[in-house]
CSV table of C-alpha atoms and ligand atoms in Angstrom, one decimal:
chain,number,residue,atom,x,y,z
N,1,MET,CA,16.9,-12.4,31.0
N,2,ASP,CA,13.6,-10.5,32.0
N,3,ILE,CA,11.2,-13.1,33.1
N,4,LEU,CA,7.6,-12.2,33.6
N,5,LEU,CA,5.8,-14.2,36.2
N,6,ILE,CA,2.0,-14.4,36.0
N,7,GLU,CA,0.8,-15.9,39.2
N,8,ASP,CA,-2.1,-14.9,41.4
N,9,SER,CA,-1.1,-16.9,44.3
N,10,PRO,CA,1.5,-14.9,46.5
N,11,THR,CA,2.7,-18.3,48.0
N,12,ASP,CA,3.3,-19.7,44.6
N,13,ALA,CA,5.1,-16.6,43.6
N,14,ASP,CA,7.3,-16.6,46.4
N,15,LEU,CA,8.2,-20.2,45.7
N,16,ILE,CA,9.3,-19.2,42.4
N,17,ARG,CA,11.3,-16.2,43.7
N,18,ARG,CA,13.1,-18.3,46.3
N,19,ALA,CA,14.1,-20.6,43.6
N,20,PHE,CA,15.5,-17.9,41.5
N,21,LEU,CA,17.6,-16.6,44.8
N,22,LYS,CA,19.0,-20.0,44.8
N,23,LEU,CA,20.1,-20.0,41.3
N,24,ASP,CA,22.0,-16.7,42.1
N,25,ARG,CA,22.3,-15.7,38.5
N,26,ALA,CA,23.4,-12.2,37.5
N,27,GLY,CA,21.3,-10.8,34.7
N,28,TRP,CA,18.2,-12.5,35.4
N,29,THR,CA,15.5,-10.4,36.5
N,30,LEU,CA,12.1,-11.4,37.8
N,31,HIS,CA,8.8,-9.3,37.3
N,32,TRP,CA,5.5,-10.3,38.9
N,33,VAL,CA,1.7,-9.7,38.0
N,34,GLU,CA,-1.3,-11.4,39.3
N,35,ARG,CA,-3.6,-11.0,36.5
N,36,LEU,CA,-3.6,-11.8,32.8
N,37,GLY,CA,-4.9,-8.5,31.8
N,38,ASP,CA,-1.9,-6.8,33.7
N,39,ALA,CA,0.5,-9.2,32.0
N,40,VAL,CA,-1.1,-8.0,28.4
N,41,LEU,CA,-0.5,-4.4,29.5
N,42,ARG,CA,3.1,-5.1,30.9
N,43,CYS,CA,4.0,-7.0,27.6
N,44,GLN,CA,2.7,-4.2,25.4
N,45,THR,CA,5.0,-1.6,27.0
N,46,SER,CA,8.1,-3.8,28.0
N,47,SER,CA,9.9,-6.6,26.4
N,48,PHE,CA,10.3,-10.0,28.2
N,49,ASP,CA,12.4,-12.9,27.3
N,50,VAL,CA,10.0,-15.4,28.6
N,51,VAL,CA,6.9,-15.9,30.6
N,52,ILE,CA,6.1,-18.3,33.6
N,53,LEU,CA,2.4,-18.6,33.3
N,54,ASP,CA,-0.2,-20.0,35.9
N,55,LEU,CA,-3.2,-21.5,34.1
N,56,GLN,CA,-5.7,-20.5,36.8
N,57,LEU,CA,-5.8,-16.7,37.3
N,58,PRO,CA,-8.7,-14.5,38.6
N,59,ASP,CA,-9.3,-13.3,34.9
N,60,SER,CA,-8.7,-16.4,32.8
N,61,ASP,CA,-8.9,-20.0,33.3
N,62,GLY,CA,-7.1,-23.1,31.7
N,63,ASP,CA,-6.5,-23.5,28.0
N,64,GLU,CA,-8.1,-20.1,27.4
N,65,THR,CA,-5.1,-18.5,29.5
N,66,VAL,CA,-2.6,-20.3,27.1
N,67,VAL,CA,-4.4,-19.4,23.8
N,68,GLU,CA,-4.9,-15.7,24.8
N,69,PHE,CA,-1.6,-15.2,25.8
N,70,CYS,CA,0.1,-17.2,23.0
N,71,THR,CA,-2.0,-15.7,20.3
N,72,THR,CA,-1.5,-11.9,21.5
N,73,PHE,CA,2.2,-12.3,22.1
N,74,PRO,CA,3.3,-15.1,19.7
N,75,ASP,CA,6.9,-14.2,20.0
N,76,ILE,CA,7.2,-14.4,23.8
N,77,PRO,CA,7.9,-18.0,24.9
N,78,VAL,CA,5.6,-19.5,27.7
N,79,VAL,CA,6.5,-21.9,30.4
N,80,VAL,CA,3.2,-23.0,32.1
N,81,LEU,CA,2.8,-23.8,35.8
N,82,THR,CA,0.7,-26.5,36.9
N,83,VAL,CA,-0.7,-28.2,39.9
N,84,THR,CA,0.6,-32.1,40.8
N,85,ASP,CA,-2.3,-33.9,39.6
N,86,ASP,CA,-2.9,-31.9,36.5
N,87,GLU,CA,-0.3,-32.9,34.0
N,88,GLU,CA,-2.9,-33.6,31.4
N,89,THR,CA,-3.7,-29.7,31.2
N,90,ALA,CA,0.0,-29.0,31.0
N,91,VAL,CA,0.5,-31.2,28.0
N,92,ARG,CA,-2.3,-29.7,26.4
N,93,ALA,CA,-1.1,-26.3,27.1
N,94,VAL,CA,2.1,-27.2,25.2
N,95,SER,CA,0.3,-28.3,22.2
N,96,LEU,CA,-1.7,-25.0,22.2
N,97,GLY,CA,1.7,-23.0,22.2
N,98,ALA,CA,3.4,-23.0,25.5
N,99,GLN,CA,7.1,-24.2,25.1
N,100,ASP,CA,7.4,-26.1,28.2
N,101,TYR,CA,5.7,-26.8,31.7
N,102,LEU,CA,6.8,-26.8,35.4
N,103,VAL,CA,4.7,-28.8,38.0
N,104,LYS,CA,4.5,-26.7,41.1
N,105,GLU,CA,6.2,-27.9,44.2
N,106,GLN,CA,8.0,-30.6,42.2
N,107,PHE,CA,10.4,-28.3,40.3
N,108,THR,CA,14.1,-27.7,41.5
N,109,PRO,CA,15.9,-24.3,40.7
N,110,GLN,CA,18.0,-26.2,38.2
N,111,LEU,CA,14.9,-27.7,36.5
N,112,LEU,CA,13.3,-24.0,36.5
N,113,ALA,CA,16.6,-22.6,34.9
N,114,ARG,CA,16.8,-25.5,32.4
N,115,SER,CA,13.3,-25.1,31.5
N,116,LEU,CA,13.4,-21.2,30.9
N,117,ARG,CA,16.5,-21.5,28.8
N,118,TYR,CA,15.0,-24.3,26.8
N,119,ALA,CA,11.8,-22.2,26.3
N,120,VAL,CA,13.8,-19.2,25.1
N,121,GLU,CA,15.9,-21.1,22.7
N,122,ARG,CA,12.7,-23.1,21.3
N,123,GLY,CA,10.8,-19.7,21.1
N,124,ARG,CA,13.7,-18.2,19.0
N,125,ILE,CA,13.9,-21.3,16.6
N,126,LEU,CA,10.0,-21.1,16.2
N,127,LYS,CA,10.2,-17.4,15.5
N,128,ARG,CA,12.9,-18.2,12.9
N,129,LEU,CA,10.5,-20.7,11.4
N,130,ARG,CA,7.7,-18.4,11.4
N,131,ASN,CA,9.6,-15.7,9.8
N,132,SER,CA,10.8,-18.0,7.1
N,133,GLU,CA,7.4,-19.4,6.6
N,134,GLN,CA,6.1,-15.7,6.0
N,135,GLN,CA,8.9,-15.1,3.6
N,136,VAL,CA,8.1,-18.0,1.4
N,137,VAL,CA,4.3,-16.8,1.5
N,138,ASP,CA,5.3,-13.4,0.7
N,139,ALA,CA,7.7,-14.7,-2.3
N,140,LEU,CA,4.7,-16.7,-3.5
N,141,GLU,CA,2.3,-13.9,-3.2
N,142,GLN,CA,4.8,-11.6,-5.1
N,143,GLU,CA,5.2,-14.2,-7.9
N,144,HIS,CA,1.6,-14.7,-8.3
N,145,GLN,CA,1.1,-10.9,-8.5
N,146,ILE,CA,3.9,-10.7,-11.1
N,147,ASN,CA,2.2,-13.3,-13.2
N,148,GLN,CA,-1.2,-11.5,-12.9
N,149,LEU,CA,0.5,-8.4,-13.9
N,150,LYS,CA,2.3,-10.2,-16.9
N,151,SER,CA,-1.1,-11.6,-18.1
N,152,SER,CA,-2.9,-8.3,-17.8
N,153,PHE,CA,-0.1,-6.6,-19.8
N,154,ILE,CA,-0.2,-9.1,-22.5
N,155,SER,CA,-3.9,-9.0,-22.9
N,156,MET,CA,-4.0,-5.1,-22.6
N,157,ALA,CA,-1.0,-4.8,-25.0
N,158,SER,CA,-2.4,-7.1,-27.6
N,159,HIS,CA,-5.8,-5.4,-27.5
N,160,GLU,CA,-4.5,-1.8,-27.3
N,161,LEU,CA,-1.8,-2.4,-30.2
N,162,ARG,CA,-4.0,-4.2,-32.6
N,163,THR,CA,-6.0,-1.0,-33.4
N,164,PRO,CA,-3.3,1.1,-34.4
N,165,LEU,CA,-1.3,-1.7,-36.1
N,166,ALA,CA,-4.3,-2.3,-38.2
N,167,VAL,CA,-5.0,1.1,-39.0
N,168,ILE,CA,-1.4,1.4,-40.1
N,169,GLN,CA,-1.5,-1.7,-42.2
N,170,THR,CA,-4.6,-0.7,-44.0
N,171,ALA,CA,-3.4,2.9,-44.8
N,172,VAL,CA,0.0,1.5,-46.0
N,173,ALA,CA,-1.6,-1.0,-48.1
N,174,LEU,CA,-3.8,1.7,-49.7
N,175,LEU,CA,-1.0,4.2,-50.3
N,176,ARG,CA,1.2,1.6,-52.0
N,177,HIS,CA,-1.3,0.1,-54.3
N,178,PRO,CA,-0.4,0.3,-57.8
N,179,ASN,CA,-3.5,1.6,-58.9
N,180,SER,CA,-4.1,4.0,-56.3
N,181,SER,CA,-4.7,7.5,-57.4
N,182,PHE,CA,-5.5,9.2,-54.3
N,183,SER,CA,-5.8,13.1,-54.2
N,184,ASP,CA,-3.1,14.8,-52.2
N,185,MET,CA,-5.7,15.6,-49.3
N,186,VAL,CA,-6.9,11.8,-49.1
N,187,ARG,CA,-3.0,10.9,-49.0
N,188,SER,CA,-2.4,13.4,-46.2
N,189,ASN,CA,-5.3,12.0,-44.5
N,190,TYR,CA,-3.8,8.7,-44.6
N,191,TRP,CA,-0.3,9.7,-43.3
N,192,ASP,CA,-2.2,11.6,-40.5
N,193,ARG,CA,-4.0,8.4,-39.5
N,194,ILE,CA,-0.6,6.4,-39.6
N,195,THR,CA,0.9,9.1,-37.5
N,196,ALA,CA,-1.8,9.2,-34.7
N,197,ALA,CA,-1.7,5.3,-34.7
N,198,ILE,CA,2.2,5.4,-34.2
N,199,ALA,CA,1.7,8.0,-31.4
N,200,GLN,CA,-1.0,6.0,-29.8
N,201,MET,CA,1.4,3.0,-29.6
N,202,THR,CA,4.3,5.4,-28.5
N,203,ASP,CA,2.2,6.6,-25.6
N,204,LEU,CA,1.1,3.0,-24.5
N,205,LEU,CA,4.9,2.1,-24.4
N,206,ASP,CA,5.8,5.4,-22.5
N,207,GLU,CA,3.0,4.5,-19.9
N,208,VAL,CA,4.5,1.2,-19.3
N,209,LEU,CA,7.9,2.2,-19.1
N,210,LEU,CA,7.0,5.1,-16.7
N,211,LEU,CA,5.1,2.9,-14.6
N,212,GLY,CA,7.9,0.4,-14.5
N,213,SER,CA,10.3,3.2,-13.6
N,214,LEU,CA,8.0,4.5,-10.7
N,215,ASP,CA,7.7,1.0,-9.2
N,216,LYS,CA,11.4,0.2,-9.6
N,217,GLY,CA,12.1,3.5,-7.5
N,218,GLY,CA,13.8,5.0,-10.5
N,219,PHE,CA,11.9,8.1,-10.0
N,220,GLN,CA,13.1,10.8,-7.6
N,221,TYR,CA,10.9,13.4,-5.9
N,222,LYS,CA,12.9,16.6,-7.1
N,223,PRO,CA,11.0,19.8,-5.8
N,224,HIS,CA,11.9,23.4,-6.7
N,225,LEU,CA,10.2,26.8,-6.3
N,226,LEU,CA,7.9,27.2,-9.2
N,227,ASP,CA,4.7,29.0,-10.6
N,228,LEU,CA,2.3,26.2,-10.0
N,229,ASN,CA,-0.6,28.4,-11.3
N,230,THR,CA,1.1,28.9,-14.8
N,231,LEU,CA,1.9,25.4,-14.9
N,232,CYS,CA,-1.6,24.0,-14.3
N,233,HIS,CA,-3.2,26.8,-16.3
N,234,GLU,CA,-0.9,26.0,-19.4
N,235,LEU,CA,-1.6,22.3,-19.1
N,236,VAL,CA,-5.3,22.8,-19.1
N,237,GLU,CA,-4.8,25.5,-22.1
N,238,SER,CA,-3.2,22.7,-24.3
N,239,TYR,CA,-6.2,20.5,-23.6
N,240,ARG,CA,-8.5,23.1,-24.5
N,241,PHE,CA,-6.5,24.0,-27.7
N,242,ASN,CA,-6.3,20.1,-28.8
N,243,ASN,CA,-9.7,19.2,-27.6
N,244,THR,CA,-11.3,16.7,-30.3
N,245,TYR,CA,-13.9,15.8,-27.5
N,246,LYS,CA,-15.5,19.3,-27.6
N,247,GLN,CA,-15.9,19.9,-23.8
N,248,THR,CA,-15.5,23.1,-22.0
N,249,PHE,CA,-12.7,23.7,-19.7
N,250,ILE,CA,-13.0,26.0,-16.8
N,251,TYR,CA,-9.8,26.7,-14.8
N,252,THR,CA,-9.9,28.6,-11.5
N,253,HIS,CA,-7.2,28.8,-8.6
N,254,HIS,CA,-7.3,30.3,-5.1
N,255,GLY,CA,-4.4,31.3,-2.7
N,256,CYS,CA,-0.8,31.9,-3.4
N,257,CYS,CA,0.0,29.5,-6.1
N,258,SER,CA,2.8,31.4,-8.0
N,259,GLU,CA,5.4,30.5,-5.7
N,260,VAL,CA,5.0,26.6,-4.5
N,261,TYR,CA,7.9,24.4,-3.9
N,262,THR,CA,7.1,21.1,-5.4
N,263,ASP,CA,8.0,18.8,-8.3
N,264,PRO,CA,6.7,20.0,-11.7
N,265,SER,CA,7.2,16.9,-13.6
N,266,LEU,CA,5.1,14.8,-11.1
N,267,ILE,CA,2.4,17.5,-11.1
N,268,ALA,CA,2.4,17.4,-15.0
N,269,TYR,CA,2.1,13.5,-14.8
N,270,ILE,CA,-1.0,13.7,-12.5
N,271,LEU,CA,-2.6,16.5,-14.1
N,272,ASN,CA,-2.3,15.3,-17.7
N,273,ASN,CA,-3.6,11.8,-16.8
N,274,LEU,CA,-6.6,13.4,-14.8
N,275,LEU,CA,-7.4,15.7,-18.0
N,276,SER,CA,-6.8,13.0,-20.5
N,277,ASN,CA,-9.5,10.6,-18.5
N,278,ALA,CA,-11.9,13.6,-18.0
N,279,THR,CA,-12.1,14.5,-21.5
N,280,LYS,CA,-12.0,10.7,-22.7
N,281,TYR,CA,-14.8,9.8,-20.4
N,282,SER,CA,-17.1,12.8,-20.8
N,283,PRO,CA,-19.6,13.6,-23.7
N,284,PRO,CA,-19.2,16.6,-25.8
N,285,GLN,CA,-20.5,20.1,-24.6
N,286,THR,CA,-20.0,19.0,-21.0
N,287,GLU,CA,-17.9,21.0,-18.5
N,288,ILE,CA,-14.5,19.9,-17.2
N,289,ARG,CA,-13.4,22.1,-14.2
N,290,VAL,CA,-10.0,22.3,-12.7
N,291,HIS,CA,-9.4,24.0,-9.5
N,292,LEU,CA,-6.1,24.7,-7.7
N,293,GLU,CA,-5.9,25.7,-4.1
N,294,CYS,CA,-2.7,26.6,-2.3
N,295,SER,CA,-2.0,27.3,1.2
N,296,GLN,CA,1.3,27.5,3.3
N,297,GLN,CA,0.9,23.7,4.0
N,298,ALA,CA,-0.7,21.9,1.2
N,299,ILE,CA,-1.8,22.2,-2.4
N,300,ALA,CA,-5.0,20.7,-3.6
N,301,LEU,CA,-5.8,19.9,-7.2
N,302,THR,CA,-9.4,19.2,-8.2
N,303,VAL,CA,-10.3,17.9,-11.7
N,304,SER,CA,-14.3,17.3,-12.1
N,305,ASP,CA,-16.2,16.2,-15.2
N,306,GLN,CA,-19.8,15.5,-16.0
N,307,GLY,CA,-18.9,12.1,-17.7
N,308,ILE,CA,-19.8,8.6,-17.4
N,309,GLY,CA,-18.7,8.2,-13.8
N,310,ILE,CA,-17.3,5.2,-12.0
N,311,PRO,CA,-19.5,2.5,-10.4
N,312,LEU,CA,-19.2,2.6,-6.8
N,313,LYS,CA,-18.3,-1.2,-6.3
N,314,GLU,CA,-15.2,-0.5,-8.3
N,315,HIS,CA,-13.8,2.6,-6.8
N,316,SER,CA,-11.4,0.4,-4.7
N,317,TYR,CA,-9.7,-1.1,-7.7
N,318,LEU,CA,-9.2,2.2,-9.8
N,319,PHE,CA,-5.4,2.6,-8.8
N,320,GLU,CA,-4.7,-1.0,-9.8
N,321,SER,CA,-2.5,-1.3,-12.8
N,322,PHE,CA,-4.4,-2.4,-15.9
N,323,TYR,CA,-7.7,-2.1,-14.2
N,324,ARG,CA,-10.4,-0.6,-16.4
N,325,CYS,CA,-14.0,0.0,-15.2
N,326,THR,CA,-16.9,-2.2,-16.5
N,327,ASN,CA,-18.7,0.9,-17.9
N,328,VAL,CA,-16.0,1.9,-20.3
N,329,GLY,CA,-17.6,0.5,-23.4
N,330,LYS,CA,-15.7,1.1,-26.5
N,331,ILE,CA,-13.5,3.8,-25.0
N,332,GLU,CA,-9.9,3.0,-25.5
N,333,GLY,CA,-7.5,3.0,-22.6
N,334,THR,CA,-4.8,1.1,-20.9
N,335,GLY,CA,-5.7,1.0,-17.3
N,336,LEU,CA,-2.2,2.7,-16.4
N,337,GLY,CA,-3.0,6.2,-16.0
N,338,LEU,CA,-4.5,6.1,-12.4
N,339,ALA,CA,-1.8,3.7,-11.3
N,340,ILE,CA,0.7,6.2,-12.5
N,341,VAL,CA,-1.2,9.2,-10.8
N,342,LYS,CA,-1.2,7.3,-7.5
N,343,ARG,CA,2.5,6.6,-7.4
N,344,CYS,CA,3.2,10.3,-8.3
N,345,VAL,CA,1.0,11.3,-5.3
N,346,ASP,CA,2.7,8.9,-3.3
N,347,LEU,CA,6.2,10.3,-4.1
N,348,HIS,CA,4.8,13.8,-3.1
N,349,HIS,CA,3.6,12.0,0.2
N,350,GLY,CA,0.0,13.2,-0.8
N,351,ARG,CA,-3.6,11.7,-0.9
N,352,ILE,CA,-6.0,11.0,-3.6
N,353,GLU,CA,-9.9,11.1,-3.3
N,354,VAL,CA,-12.4,10.0,-5.9
N,355,GLN,CA,-16.1,11.1,-5.7
N,356,SER,CA,-18.1,9.7,-8.5
N,357,THR,CA,-21.6,8.5,-9.5
N,358,ALA,CA,-22.3,6.3,-12.5
N,359,ASN,CA,-23.7,8.6,-15.3
N,360,LYS,CA,-23.2,11.8,-13.3
N,361,GLY,CA,-19.5,12.6,-13.3
N,362,SER,CA,-16.4,12.2,-11.4
N,363,THR,CA,-14.3,14.4,-9.2
N,364,PHE,CA,-10.6,13.5,-8.4
N,365,ARG,CA,-9.0,15.7,-5.7
N,366,ILE,CA,-5.2,15.3,-5.0
N,367,SER,CA,-3.9,17.0,-1.7
N,368,LEU,CA,-0.1,17.3,-1.6
N,369,PRO,CA,1.7,18.6,1.3
N,370,VAL,CA,4.6,21.3,0.6
N,371,GLU,CA,5.5,23.0,3.6
N,372,SER,CA,7.1,20.2,5.4
N,373,LEU,CA,9.3,19.8,2.1
N,374,LYS,CA,10.3,23.4,1.7
N,375,PRO,CA,14.2,23.6,1.9
N,376,GLN,CA,14.4,25.7,5.1
N,377,SER,CA,12.2,23.5,7.1
N,378,ARG,CA,14.4,20.4,6.3
N,379,PHE,CA,17.0,22.0,8.5
N,380,ARG,CA,14.7,22.7,11.5
N,381,VAL,CA,15.6,20.7,14.6
S,401,ADP,P1,-7.4,4.2,-18.9
S,401,ADP,O1,-6.1,4.1,-19.9
S,401,ADP,O2,-8.3,2.9,-19.0
S,401,ADP,O3,-8.2,5.5,-18.9
S,401,ADP,P2,-6.7,4.7,-16.1
S,401,ADP,O4,-5.8,4.1,-15.3
S,401,ADP,O5,-6.4,6.2,-16.5
S,401,ADP,O6,-6.8,3.9,-17.5
S,401,ADP,O7,-8.2,4.8,-15.4
S,401,ADP,C1,-8.7,3.4,-15.0
S,401,ADP,C2,-10.1,3.4,-15.1
S,401,ADP,O8,-10.7,4.2,-14.3
S,401,ADP,C3,-10.6,3.7,-16.5
S,401,ADP,O9,-10.3,2.6,-17.4
S,401,ADP,C4,-11.9,4.2,-16.5
S,401,ADP,O10,-12.8,3.0,-16.1
S,401,ADP,C5,-12.0,4.7,-14.9
S,401,ADP,N1,-12.0,6.2,-14.9
S,401,ADP,C6,-10.8,7.0,-14.8
S,401,ADP,N2,-11.0,8.3,-14.8
S,401,ADP,C7,-12.5,8.3,-15.2
S,401,ADP,C8,-13.3,9.4,-15.1
S,401,ADP,N3,-12.9,10.7,-15.2
S,401,ADP,N4,-14.6,9.1,-15.6
S,401,ADP,C9,-15.0,7.8,-15.6
S,401,ADP,N5,-14.2,6.8,-15.4
S,401,ADP,C10,-12.9,7.1,-15.2
């Protein structure tokens, strides 16, 4: 047992030391410091099973000594040393967090040993109690979060499914009407609307499933050597080609991006979501810029738009599931895209930063380390 004695009087310290000598116990080691500040430093660097604490120290006095030590090191049991006529203080020290107390000049070596063993045992029980209390608090917090997620999901799903379902219902009703004499073009238009509504619902379910799979750890980081420049360029081109929002896309790259060791599917999820948001939240005829920068150590992917922007006070909620900013108006969305992006970035051990001003535009910058994940560096000692 490692015991730390915090006592500024050499005479009292010697008293304790001699009591220990009389005990003659192998495996009990006594360490001694004179000030509370020194004790704090020692406890930060070494582990002690129990502390014997004098209440009157040069840098701390009375109750304050116990409170400071016990709050800094709640897991180290404390036996307080007190003078003969001050048992009241000692009892208060126990109520403030000490496990036991000894009255100077009244204790015997056997009493000292019993008190230390008792303090250690009581300290262990209290630690277990604190841990189980923490587990209960964590479980309640988790349950609360799950309940919140469930209700957010239900309100998002009922809202986001209602519109496409209404489109399908109306289109089917019109097409099936016995008196409907639509031209082929009108019919085809209704079929297109039904297909788009089904695609919208499928996308929503895919996002929910993907997020669930990322949260359950069902998604592994699978890097391999790839031409990242081509991958990003093609994704931007697909947006340029299908762009119903009529923005201008500008893609640039810098550095050696044609041979990068990374996970293409995670990159695709990240860039797709950022591009989808940039187009959705920007007016027509504005610019959307994508810049890829590759170095030996990292890749940086930046997507900037000139759209509605994100209010500053909402930046910290952006990556929470189902969160949608207050300025989205009638623009549809699930609040899941950025939560997915964040998890993909985390799987890459990367970072995501946002700069945005309401009504001016937004820039999302993703930095992903690559060098440390290259196969050859994994075997470095
Ligand atoms: P959503 O499906 O609602 O777009 P996301 O998780 O992708 O969900 O984004 C969360 C919220 O962040 C959005 O609802 C929107 O308020 C805000 N947001 C994300 N990207 C942009 C952007 N480029 N410009 C403005 N707001 C954005």
